[in-house]
């Protein structure tokens, strides 16, 4: 279902992490083929396991960051798997949702056979 | 339609409010069963009724906050209803959309019968 | 597909731009009929063409802004087209996705024939 004529559906990957881990997640995103990201810093949050033990995920005042990266649908699973491995044992959450872009070529990894973009 | 294999669809609830009301909305979210939230502060915005009288919703420089909470789909309606009641007579907007998570158990309320999370 | 009973689907338009261009994009949104927006400042980001030439889109520390505007679905295409024209030759990206609101009348442009909102 693409309700946006002229747009291309993409995967929007969002990661909430401690600010100190931003460089690691950013590098992972770019190595996995993402062509860019947007980062919001000074984010606060609270999270705990939705279970009776209630292990705290994070409870920080303004030390978190929200990283947003938009990648082609077929790349999303691999990118998120890499981020998830990175977050193992760390505080942090990952969300994935559909977004749509008007210039999909900006979000696709380089292919040496492609003609240069105008 | 779940286009993300291995992910579980959830409701992403976003609330834009005056910063002073963040504690109230946060408590409402947690009491309604949300297991966490992300808060972005120093947000600015402008809004008015889409009608000829044009009542101003908010027109602030950096005094707003954006709260994001991800909850199971079946909890979304009750959570949003609570937020809406709270916003009655206040400035503020609520959005709801679909997002997807890899570890849904983190976003579900505690159930004493569940085994502890590994 | 509207999975949110009692909510109305809308278009969520997000624009990431240099902070200096916020007033221009904001005016364009409001002139195009948007009744409001939310702005997050101090955003950083990195982007390049997904092609071998790798033209840099932006690589800024905290000088970007993220503008979010929610408009009726039928207005989305025109609004985004205007934003895209504005971004031609500028750094910046535009995303569009579905969100849902409980009070759609707040997001519709004024119509002199409408009764006043309660």
Short mmCIF file of C-alpha atoms in Angstrom, two decimals:
data_model
loop_
_atom_site.label_atom_id
_atom_site.label_comp_id
_atom_site.label_asym_id
_atom_site.label_seq_id
_atom_site.Cartn_x
_atom_site.Cartn_y
_atom_site.Cartn_z
CA UNK A 1 0.00 0.00 0.00
CA UNK A 2 1.67 3.19 -1.16
CA UNK A 3 -0.73 6.06 -0.61
CA UNK A 4 1.80 8.68 -1.71
CA UNK A 5 1.97 8.91 -5.51
CA UNK A 6 5.42 9.91 -6.70
CA UNK A 7 7.05 8.82 -3.46
CA UNK A 8 9.06 5.70 -2.70
CA UNK A 9 8.49 3.78 0.55
CA UNK A 10 11.57 3.44 2.74
CA UNK A 11 12.38 2.14 6.21
CA UNK A 12 12.76 4.70 8.95
CA UNK A 13 15.01 3.30 11.67
CA UNK A 14 15.06 5.11 15.00
CA UNK A 15 17.49 4.33 17.79
CA UNK A 16 17.36 5.85 21.29
CA UNK A 17 20.72 5.45 23.05
CA UNK A 18 23.06 7.02 25.56
CA UNK A 19 24.79 9.93 23.88
CA UNK A 20 28.20 8.33 24.33
CA UNK A 21 27.22 5.50 21.96
CA UNK A 22 26.16 7.76 19.10
CA UNK A 23 29.47 7.49 17.20
CA UNK A 24 29.32 3.68 17.32
CA UNK A 25 25.73 3.49 16.08
CA UNK A 26 26.40 6.14 13.44
CA UNK A 27 29.37 4.18 12.10
CA UNK A 28 27.33 0.99 12.07
CA UNK A 29 24.55 2.71 10.11
CA UNK A 30 26.96 4.10 7.52
CA UNK A 31 28.89 0.82 7.20
CA UNK A 32 25.60 -1.04 6.71
CA UNK A 33 24.89 1.18 3.72
CA UNK A 34 22.83 4.04 5.13
CA UNK A 35 23.66 7.25 3.26
CA UNK A 36 22.86 9.58 6.14
CA UNK A 37 21.18 10.11 9.46
CA UNK A 38 19.64 12.80 11.65
CA UNK A 39 20.58 13.03 15.33
CA UNK A 40 18.67 14.72 18.14
CA UNK A 41 20.64 15.18 21.33
CA UNK A 42 19.68 16.16 24.86
CA UNK A 43 16.83 13.68 24.84
CA UNK A 44 15.51 12.29 28.12
CA UNK A 45 13.61 9.10 28.69
CA UNK A 46 12.47 6.38 30.96
CA UNK A 47 12.03 2.72 30.25
CA UNK A 48 11.85 -0.57 32.03
CA UNK A 49 11.13 -4.14 31.12
CA UNK A 50 7.44 -4.73 30.83
CA UNK A 51 7.76 -7.51 33.37
CA UNK A 52 7.58 -7.91 37.10
CA UNK A 53 11.30 -7.60 37.68
CA UNK A 54 11.26 -4.17 36.09
CA UNK A 55 14.89 -3.93 35.02
CA UNK A 56 15.54 -0.29 34.24
CA UNK A 57 16.47 0.45 30.64
CA UNK A 58 17.23 4.11 31.08
CA UNK A 59 16.16 6.95 33.30
CA UNK A 60 18.21 9.88 32.18
CA UNK A 61 17.94 13.59 32.13
CA UNK A 62 18.99 14.87 28.73
CA UNK A 63 21.86 12.46 28.16
CA UNK A 64 20.16 10.36 25.48
CA UNK A 65 20.19 10.77 21.72
CA UNK A 66 17.65 9.85 19.07
CA UNK A 67 19.19 8.77 15.76
CA UNK A 68 16.95 8.59 12.68
CA UNK A 69 18.13 6.91 9.49
CA UNK A 70 16.12 6.25 6.34
CA UNK A 71 17.20 3.27 4.24
CA UNK A 72 15.77 1.20 1.37
CA UNK A 73 13.27 -1.42 2.59
CA UNK A 74 15.49 -4.32 1.57
CA UNK A 75 18.36 -3.00 3.71
CA UNK A 76 16.31 -2.49 6.86
CA UNK A 77 16.53 -5.96 8.34
CA UNK A 78 20.33 -6.12 8.18
CA UNK A 79 20.76 -2.61 9.57
CA UNK A 80 18.45 -3.27 12.50
CA UNK A 81 20.10 -6.63 13.23
CA UNK A 82 23.44 -4.86 13.50
CA UNK A 83 22.04 -2.19 15.80
CA UNK A 84 20.38 -4.82 17.97
CA UNK A 85 23.64 -6.71 18.40
CA UNK A 86 25.28 -3.45 19.40
CA UNK A 87 22.59 -2.70 21.97
CA UNK A 88 22.86 -6.10 23.62
CA UNK A 89 23.75 -5.40 27.18
CA UNK A 90 23.26 -1.65 26.65
CA UNK A 91 20.36 0.61 27.38
CA UNK A 92 18.55 1.49 24.18
CA UNK A 93 15.57 0.81 21.95
CA UNK A 94 15.08 0.49 18.20
CA UNK A 95 11.94 1.27 16.22
CA UNK A 96 11.25 0.74 12.56
CA UNK A 97 8.43 2.24 10.54
CA UNK A 98 7.53 3.16 6.98
CA UNK A 99 8.27 6.58 5.58
CA UNK A 100 8.30 7.85 2.01
CA UNK A 101 10.77 9.97 0.09
CA UNK A 102 10.56 11.91 -3.14
CA UNK A 103 14.16 11.25 -4.23
CA UNK A 104 14.96 7.62 -3.38
CA UNK A 105 18.37 7.76 -5.09
CA UNK A 106 19.64 9.89 -2.19
CA UNK A 107 19.06 7.03 0.23
CA UNK A 108 20.55 4.18 -1.78
CA UNK A 109 24.15 3.06 -1.33
CA UNK A 110 26.63 3.93 -4.07
CA UNK A 111 26.82 1.63 -7.09
CA UNK A 112 29.86 2.23 -9.33
CA UNK A 113 27.75 1.35 -12.39
CA UNK A 114 25.23 4.09 -11.74
CA UNK A 115 25.43 7.27 -13.77
CA UNK A 116 26.27 10.38 -11.73
CA UNK A 117 23.29 12.15 -10.22
CA UNK A 118 22.35 15.36 -12.01
CA UNK B 1 0.06 -5.51 6.88
CA UNK B 2 3.35 -6.14 8.64
CA UNK B 3 6.16 -5.53 6.18
CA UNK B 4 8.87 -6.10 8.80
CA UNK B 5 9.54 -9.79 9.35
CA UNK B 6 10.61 -10.50 12.90
CA UNK B 7 9.12 -7.25 14.20
CA UNK B 8 5.93 -6.65 16.13
CA UNK B 9 3.65 -3.72 15.23
CA UNK B 10 3.04 -1.28 18.08
CA UNK B 11 1.35 2.08 18.52
CA UNK B 12 3.58 5.13 18.63
CA UNK B 13 1.85 7.87 20.57
CA UNK B 14 3.27 11.38 20.28
CA UNK B 15 2.15 14.30 22.41
CA UNK B 16 3.26 17.92 21.93
CA UNK B 17 2.62 19.96 25.07
CA UNK B 18 3.87 22.84 27.16
CA UNK B 19 6.95 21.68 29.07
CA UNK B 20 5.24 22.30 32.40
CA UNK B 21 2.72 19.54 31.67
CA UNK B 22 5.31 16.86 30.91
CA UNK B 23 5.20 15.29 34.40
CA UNK B 24 1.41 14.95 34.24
CA UNK B 25 1.40 13.36 30.79
CA UNK B 26 4.32 11.12 31.72
CA UNK B 27 2.50 9.86 34.81
CA UNK B 28 -0.65 9.27 32.79
CA UNK B 29 1.32 7.24 30.22
CA UNK B 30 2.97 5.09 32.87
CA UNK B 31 -0.27 4.59 34.84
CA UNK B 32 -2.03 3.55 31.62
CA UNK B 33 0.53 0.79 31.21
CA UNK B 34 3.24 2.28 29.01
CA UNK B 35 6.63 0.89 30.05
CA UNK B 36 8.63 3.93 28.95
CA UNK B 37 8.80 7.10 26.92
CA UNK B 38 11.24 9.42 25.18
CA UNK B 39 11.03 13.16 25.75
CA UNK B 40 12.41 15.95 23.55
CA UNK B 41 12.48 19.34 25.18
CA UNK B 42 13.07 22.85 23.88
CA UNK B 43 10.65 22.25 21.03
CA UNK B 44 8.91 25.19 19.39
CA UNK B 45 5.69 25.19 17.43
CA UNK B 46 2.75 27.01 16.07
CA UNK B 47 -0.80 25.85 15.70
CA UNK B 48 -4.28 27.22 15.38
CA UNK B 49 -7.72 25.84 14.76
CA UNK B 50 -8.28 25.10 11.13
CA UNK B 51 -11.32 27.30 11.21
CA UNK B 52 -12.17 30.93 10.65
CA UNK B 53 -11.95 31.90 14.30
CA UNK B 54 -8.34 30.75 14.39
CA UNK B 55 -7.98 30.10 18.12
CA UNK B 56 -4.28 29.82 18.83
CA UNK B 57 -3.14 26.43 20.14
CA UNK B 58 0.43 27.38 20.83
CA UNK B 59 3.02 29.77 19.53
CA UNK B 60 6.02 29.21 21.68
CA UNK B 61 9.72 29.56 21.41
CA UNK B 62 11.36 26.44 22.78
CA UNK B 63 9.00 25.90 25.72
CA UNK B 64 7.24 22.85 24.29
CA UNK B 65 8.07 19.18 24.69
CA UNK B 66 7.48 16.20 22.44
CA UNK B 67 6.77 12.97 24.31
CA UNK B 68 6.96 9.67 22.41
CA UNK B 69 5.65 6.45 23.90
CA UNK B 70 5.38 3.06 22.23
CA UNK B 71 2.63 0.75 23.51
CA UNK B 72 0.91 -2.47 22.39
CA UNK B 73 -1.78 -1.81 19.78
CA UNK B 74 -4.58 -2.93 22.10
CA UNK B 75 -3.55 -0.36 24.73
CA UNK B 76 -3.38 2.60 22.35
CA UNK B 77 -6.99 3.69 22.43
CA UNK B 78 -7.20 3.89 26.23
CA UNK B 79 -3.86 5.72 26.51
CA UNK B 80 -4.82 8.31 23.92
CA UNK B 81 -8.25 8.81 25.48
CA UNK B 82 -6.56 9.62 28.78
CA UNK B 83 -4.16 12.05 27.14
CA UNK B 84 -6.99 13.72 25.26
CA UNK B 85 -8.97 14.27 28.45
CA UNK B 86 -5.87 15.78 30.00
CA UNK B 87 -5.36 18.14 27.06
CA UNK B 88 -8.94 19.41 27.16
CA UNK B 89 -8.66 23.11 27.67
CA UNK B 90 -4.86 22.95 27.26
CA UNK B 91 -2.65 23.63 24.30
CA UNK B 92 -1.40 20.38 22.84
CA UNK B 93 -1.79 17.81 20.09
CA UNK B 94 -1.68 14.01 19.98
CA UNK B 95 -0.65 11.83 17.06
CA UNK B 96 -0.76 8.07 16.75
CA UNK B 97 1.00 5.95 14.15
CA UNK B 98 2.34 2.45 13.62
CA UNK B 99 5.88 1.54 14.48
CA UNK B 100 7.54 -1.84 14.88
CA UNK B 101 9.84 -3.24 17.54
CA UNK B 102 12.13 -6.23 17.65
CA UNK B 103 11.58 -7.03 21.36
CA UNK B 104 7.87 -6.52 22.07
CA UNK B 105 8.17 -7.84 25.64
CA UNK B 106 9.94 -4.59 26.58
CA UNK B 107 6.83 -2.60 25.77
CA UNK B 108 4.22 -4.74 27.46
CA UNK B 109 3.02 -4.10 31.01
CA UNK B 110 4.19 -6.45 33.73
CA UNK B 111 2.29 -9.69 34.23
CA UNK B 112 3.14 -11.56 37.48
CA UNK B 113 2.63 -14.89 35.67
CA UNK B 114 5.32 -14.19 33.09
CA UNK B 115 8.74 -15.78 33.50
CA UNK B 116 11.54 -13.27 34.12
CA UNK B 117 13.14 -11.83 30.99
CA UNK B 118 16.56 -13.29 30.25
CA UNK C 1 -6.14 0.53 6.23
CA UNK C 2 -7.02 2.55 9.29
CA UNK C 3 -6.20 0.51 12.37
CA UNK C 4 -7.08 3.33 14.77
CA UNK C 5 -10.83 3.53 15.40
CA UNK C 6 -11.95 7.07 16.10
CA UNK C 7 -8.86 8.56 14.48
CA UNK C 8 -8.45 10.21 11.11
CA UNK C 9 -5.41 9.43 8.94
CA UNK C 10 -3.30 12.45 8.03
CA UNK C 11 0.01 13.09 6.30
CA UNK C 12 3.01 13.79 8.49
CA UNK C 13 5.54 15.84 6.59
CA UNK C 14 9.03 16.10 8.02
CA UNK C 15 11.71 18.42 6.70
CA UNK C 16 15.34 18.48 7.83
CA UNK C 17 17.01 21.76 6.87
CA UNK C 18 19.63 24.27 7.90
CA UNK C 19 18.23 26.33 10.76
CA UNK C 20 18.48 29.52 8.74
CA UNK C 21 15.85 28.23 6.31
CA UNK C 22 13.25 27.44 8.96
CA UNK C 23 11.29 30.69 8.51
CA UNK C 24 11.01 30.11 4.75
CA UNK C 25 9.82 26.52 5.09
CA UNK C 26 7.46 27.47 7.90
CA UNK C 27 5.87 30.20 5.79
CA UNK C 28 5.54 27.81 2.87
CA UNK C 29 3.80 25.26 5.07
CA UNK C 30 1.35 27.78 6.46
CA UNK C 31 0.65 29.35 3.03
CA UNK C 32 0.02 25.88 1.61
CA UNK C 33 -2.73 25.42 4.20
CA UNK C 34 -0.99 23.69 7.11
CA UNK C 35 -2.54 24.89 10.38
CA UNK C 36 0.57 24.34 12.47
CA UNK C 37 3.96 22.74 12.85
CA UNK C 38 6.43 21.52 15.45
CA UNK C 39 10.10 22.49 15.18
CA UNK C 40 13.10 20.79 16.78
CA UNK C 41 16.30 22.79 16.68
CA UNK C 42 19.92 21.95 17.41
CA UNK C 43 19.67 18.84 15.27
CA UNK C 44 22.80 17.36 13.71
CA UNK C 45 23.06 15.12 10.70
CA UNK C 46 25.06 13.69 7.91
CA UNK C 47 24.00 12.82 4.41
CA UNK C 48 25.45 12.26 0.99
CA UNK C 49 24.22 11.13 -2.37
CA UNK C 50 23.90 7.39 -2.48
CA UNK C 51 26.13 7.39 -5.52
CA UNK C 52 29.81 7.14 -6.27
CA UNK C 53 30.38 10.87 -6.49
CA UNK C 54 29.15 11.25 -2.93
CA UNK C 55 28.06 14.88 -3.01
CA UNK C 56 27.64 15.97 0.61
CA UNK C 57 24.11 16.97 1.60
CA UNK C 58 24.91 18.14 5.09
CA UNK C 59 27.42 17.41 7.79
CA UNK C 60 26.57 19.77 10.57
CA UNK C 61 26.90 19.93 14.29
CA UNK C 62 23.64 21.11 15.80
CA UNK C 63 22.78 23.70 13.16
CA UNK C 64 19.94 21.77 11.56
CA UNK C 65 16.23 21.84 12.34
CA UNK C 66 13.53 19.21 11.99
CA UNK C 67 10.12 20.62 11.09
CA UNK C 68 7.05 18.38 11.47
CA UNK C 69 3.70 19.36 10.03
CA UNK C 70 0.52 17.28 9.93
CA UNK C 71 -1.88 18.02 7.07
CA UNK C 72 -4.94 16.37 5.49
CA UNK C 73 -3.96 13.59 3.06
CA UNK C 74 -5.30 15.46 0.05
CA UNK C 75 -3.07 18.45 0.79
CA UNK C 76 0.14 16.47 1.21
CA UNK C 77 1.26 16.30 -2.39
CA UNK C 78 1.02 20.05 -2.97
CA UNK C 79 2.77 20.89 0.29
CA UNK C 80 5.65 18.52 -0.38
CA UNK C 81 6.00 19.76 -3.95
CA UNK C 82 6.42 23.29 -2.61
CA UNK C 83 8.99 22.20 -0.06
CA UNK C 84 10.90 20.24 -2.70
CA UNK C 85 11.10 23.28 -4.98
CA UNK C 86 12.41 25.29 -2.05
CA UNK C 87 15.07 22.70 -1.25
CA UNK C 88 16.36 22.60 -4.83
CA UNK C 89 19.98 23.56 -4.59
CA UNK C 90 19.82 23.49 -0.78
CA UNK C 91 20.80 20.85 1.70
CA UNK C 92 17.74 19.16 3.11
CA UNK C 93 15.50 16.14 3.00
CA UNK C 94 11.73 15.60 3.13
CA UNK C 95 9.89 12.56 4.45
CA UNK C 96 6.19 11.82 4.38
CA UNK C 97 4.35 9.19 6.38
CA UNK C 98 0.92 8.41 7.77
CA UNK C 99 -0.12 9.53 11.20
CA UNK C 100 -3.54 9.70 12.83
CA UNK C 101 -5.26 12.39 14.85
CA UNK C 102 -8.26 12.40 17.12
CA UNK C 103 -9.47 15.90 16.20
CA UNK C 104 -9.00 16.29 12.43
CA UNK C 105 -10.72 19.68 12.37
CA UNK C 106 -7.62 21.18 14.02
CA UNK C 107 -5.52 20.29 11.00
CA UNK C 108 -7.83 21.44 8.25
CA UNK C 109 -7.56 24.89 6.70
CA UNK C 110 -10.22 27.42 7.59
CA UNK C 111 -13.48 27.34 5.66
CA UNK C 112 -15.71 30.42 6.17
CA UNK C 113 -18.80 28.19 5.89
CA UNK C 114 -17.80 25.99 8.81
CA UNK C 115 -19.48 26.51 12.17
CA UNK C 116 -17.11 27.72 14.89
CA UNK C 117 -15.31 24.96 16.79
CA UNK C 118 -16.66 24.37 20.28
#
